[in-house]
Amino acid sequence: MEADINLSESMEDYLEAIYNLIKENGSARVTDIANHLKIAASSVNQGLKKLNQEGLISQEKYGPIKLTESGLKAAEKVRCKHRMLYLFLHKTLGVSQESADHDACRIEHALSEESFSKMVDYLIKNNYIEEQNCAFKMKAEKEEPKMAAEQLMLDKIKVGSKAEVVKIESKGRLKRKLMDMGLNKGAKVEVKGRAPMGDPIEIKVRGYSLSLRQDEAAEILVKEV
Amino acid sequence: MALNKTKRKNNELKVALAGNPNSGKTTMFNELTGSRQHVGNWPGVTVEKKTGRDSYQNYSLEVIDLPGTYSLGAYSEDEVVARDFLTTGDYDVVLNIINSSNLDRNLYFTVQLLEMGVDLIAVLNMADEAEKKGIKIDKEKIGQLLGTPVVETVASKGRGIDSLLAETVQHRDLSEAALKIDYGSEVEDLISEVVSMLKEFDFTSQINQRWAAVKLIEHDPEAVKLLEREVGVSKAKKIKSLIAERELKAEDDFDNIIIDKKYEFINKVISESVQRPAADQEPENVSDKIDAIVTNKYLGIPIFMAVMWGIFKFTFTLGDPLIGYIEAFFEAAGGWLGGLLVGAGISPLITSFITDGIIGGVGSVLVFIPNIFLLFLAIGILEDSGYMSRAAYVMDKVMSKLGLHGKSFIPMIVGFGCNVPGVMATRTLDSKRDRIISILINPLMSCSARLPVYVVFAGALFPNHASTVVFSLYALGIVMAVIMAGIFNKILFKGERSHFVMELPPYRFPTLKGVFIHMWEKVGAFIKKAGTIIFAVVVLIWVLANLPLGVEYASAQSLIGQFGQLMAPIFEPLGFGNWQAASSLVFGILAKEVVVGTLGVVYAAGEGGLRAALTANFSPLAAYSFLTMVLLYTPCIATLGAIKSETQSWKWPIITASYLFVLAWLVSFVIYQGGMLLGIGV
Ligand SMILES: Nc1nc2c(ncn2[C@@H]2O[C@H](COP(=O)(O)OP(=O)(O)OP(=O)(O)O)[C@@H](O)[C@H]2O)c(=O)[nH]1
Ligand SMILES: [Mg+2]
């Protein structure tokens, strides 16, 4: 996943900015990105072109900018590095919040995979981060398939099996809706059945029956129990 | 804490019913106010605010029934109605109707209201179902943990209503404090910072600032919008970026943390106050067993088809003989009354008004009471059983292939009764696009008002195949709906991604009371319509048939005849270019039953009643073409009005009216001309 894309520092900044803007405002536009990064709109356009070529973003004419799946992964990764660095500097070394944030922002682009993974191990060992943290997901994706096999998406669960929700990976309204319906971390679910033609599926959660489509279930990370 | 709370007299209370969908709010509302609002066993029955009155001791209560919602972050139109009322409305106390057999999710909403500082009474409804499931709730304890009064009820059996009323009038906002959930140091620190920033803004003096801060921190779009509206984008931006900055450093996304903590709190409340049977001692779940068959991979769709066919058969096979009796009654009454009036020397004009106008017109509509009765009985049973949601579930894949949503099936089924509630029922669809398409095709669901037209024509011209002919019309409506949905899907704006996250309620045995109330309401409405709008139109037509003065009654020279002749050429290529058919169609836009009413008036002059007149004036092919026209053409004004108010624009009713007319004309044309070519039924 990471070997094939080697992003320059500014590209990573763009990705992070787009990610944050989408999260904050629901969409990212060129002017917003320019404001966010405090650079000219023309250079943003150039950067976006590159990201587009790399297949990290997609943009319809005059439409808002969207992150593709690999773009989202890359952005989450940068963000995760940022968080880990911040935690490392602030919590273990006692660097002040502002400096830790600022430095994290600079170091994140240069940090090697190895240093990142060692740093995460250290943070985990000393209980600075909890299991829900992004680093765990990154590790789970990378490490031996054993760990990955334990956690899978809800649509892969067989009818009649039970599982526990680890994370909702959907974004925006759908994520909120799923969580409002009681599908949050730790919720126990049982797959009760599939509709004719295999879609949607019926699950039992918090004592009631809920239906959702396959592609919605495919955004819910669970572990079998 | 409501924003617009007005001063009321001491003994006046405004009470709102709120809670998750399908928790029994409307059942409770009916029980409290004696109203007969629609109750059904699927989420999203109530889609608008309803008001009723009740009195208790010397108190006068205004009760408000709201649509159900799972959270205050509303997604669909009906949820927005509830959210807006609860966050900005004018009320004294909320009766939070809770499904006791599903506390986890129901309390999630309760907790949101309590955090907002709403003055509420927790109503543990469906206590009977909780008991059956072996769930034991310690009322005192749960009340203490939530800081609210608690009442146990069974709304469907009227149990606990008295104690609820007693609690409601006694209850006075004792503490101003809202529920506080500990969100952990990271979020709590941020909350206090945001609160201190919010304190500077005037508008926050009337709302719970902590609640507002939490809403902002979890990126609630409405809260952000409100803030931006009140203080301007740039000041709002300061708060937003503070939150965004913190989130970057946080353990997890803030909305995850906040929702997790809410559930953590609820789990704690439940573990301290509720006893559930151990997993192996749970009573068996009948709903799951039924579902295993009804939504089965292979059986699901055949069962769905069978249910639809069953409803249809039920309505006709049982209704047909009854219609015969009523028809005979009206004919006899007309003849007898006519004889009596003439014998008594009453002027022929008045005699004609009574026999031709009223009995011929209104009577020919009232004949269909048995069908209407049975149709709504069947729909009522369907709605109360819990099958509606399953129909949506089973059909979702097929529907989404057509660019629709499984849930669109519910408005369609409702539309078989009447298109007005059918159009309104689309409110439960989250995506605007799904909603518009569902609205546009709803009139293609053949409503009960069109039934009289089919039955009278089928009986007259296809006596041996009446039910097949009528069924084919229903089927044609559905096929056209499918085709049109496909077309709109291609040409309409692209919408946001829709989802199918929907609760499937437990199957319940339809209650006699519920089903009969529903049926009486509808039959009552039908009779009332016959006595008002249909009566008025029929009188108008009778008058037009007698003018200009001295003209032969209902002849081509009468005003209605001349008007019909003006319109007739449009329908000439469809096989019914006579003025009677043309004018009945035009007036039918006022209400579809009027088609029969008009024909009753203008043909009443002939011997042998309406059926004989139809046999004399229509070939079977022309009749089928006419019925196709009635099925598909411009919906009645009530439906157009509903479309206008649901879409908030004139554009959609105009589009609906015009596309349906064109569609109807084309399909009838193909049927008639095709039939002529092949020489069928000429
Ligand atoms: N067993 C049982 N069933 C109940 C009770 N109260 C309501 N019901 C049934 O629950 C179903 C839903 O009732 P409604 O009153 O329509 O629920 P609602 O909360 O108004 O639902 P929405 O309008 O969809 O939000 C109906 O089938 C009722 O007959 C109760 O106390 N016990
Ligand atoms: Mg209701």
PDB file of C-alpha atoms in Angstrom, chain B residues 21 32 86 99 124 256 262-263 315 402 413 464 532 538 561 579 593 655 657:
ATOM      1  CA  PRO B  21     -40.520   5.606  15.658  1.00  0.00           C
ATOM      2  CA  LEU B  32     -55.264  10.683  25.621  1.00  0.00           C
ATOM      3  CA  LEU B  86     -38.328  19.779  20.136  1.00  0.00           C
ATOM      4  CA  ASN B  99     -40.384   0.991  23.901  1.00  0.00           C
ATOM      5  CA  LEU B 124     -42.043   3.023  29.608  1.00  0.00           C
ATOM      6  CA  ASN B 256     -17.169   8.592  17.993  1.00  0.00           C
ATOM      7  CA  LYS B 262     -23.528   8.111  25.637  1.00  0.00           C
ATOM      8  CA  TYR B 263     -23.967   4.393  25.154  1.00  0.00           C
ATOM      9  CA  THR B 315     -61.409  -6.848  -1.870  1.00  0.00           C
ATOM     10  CA  LEU B 402     -34.937   0.864 -10.917  1.00  0.00           C
ATOM     11  CA  ILE B 413     -48.934   0.551  -0.812  1.00  0.00           C
ATOM     12  CA  ASN B 464     -67.304 -12.920 -17.034  1.00  0.00           C
ATOM     13  CA  THR B 532     -69.866  16.934   0.000  1.00  0.00           C
ATOM     14  CA  VAL B 538     -73.057  16.024  -9.282  1.00  0.00           C
ATOM     15  CA  GLY B 561     -73.237  18.265 -23.732  1.00  0.00           C
ATOM     16  CA  TRP B 579     -69.268  13.931 -24.956  1.00  0.00           C
ATOM     17  CA  GLU B 593     -65.264   9.059  -8.077  1.00  0.00           C
ATOM     18  CA  ILE B 655     -45.006  18.168 -14.142  1.00  0.00           C
ATOM     19  CA  ALA B 657     -50.318  16.553 -14.065  1.00  0.00           C
TER      20      ALA B 657
END
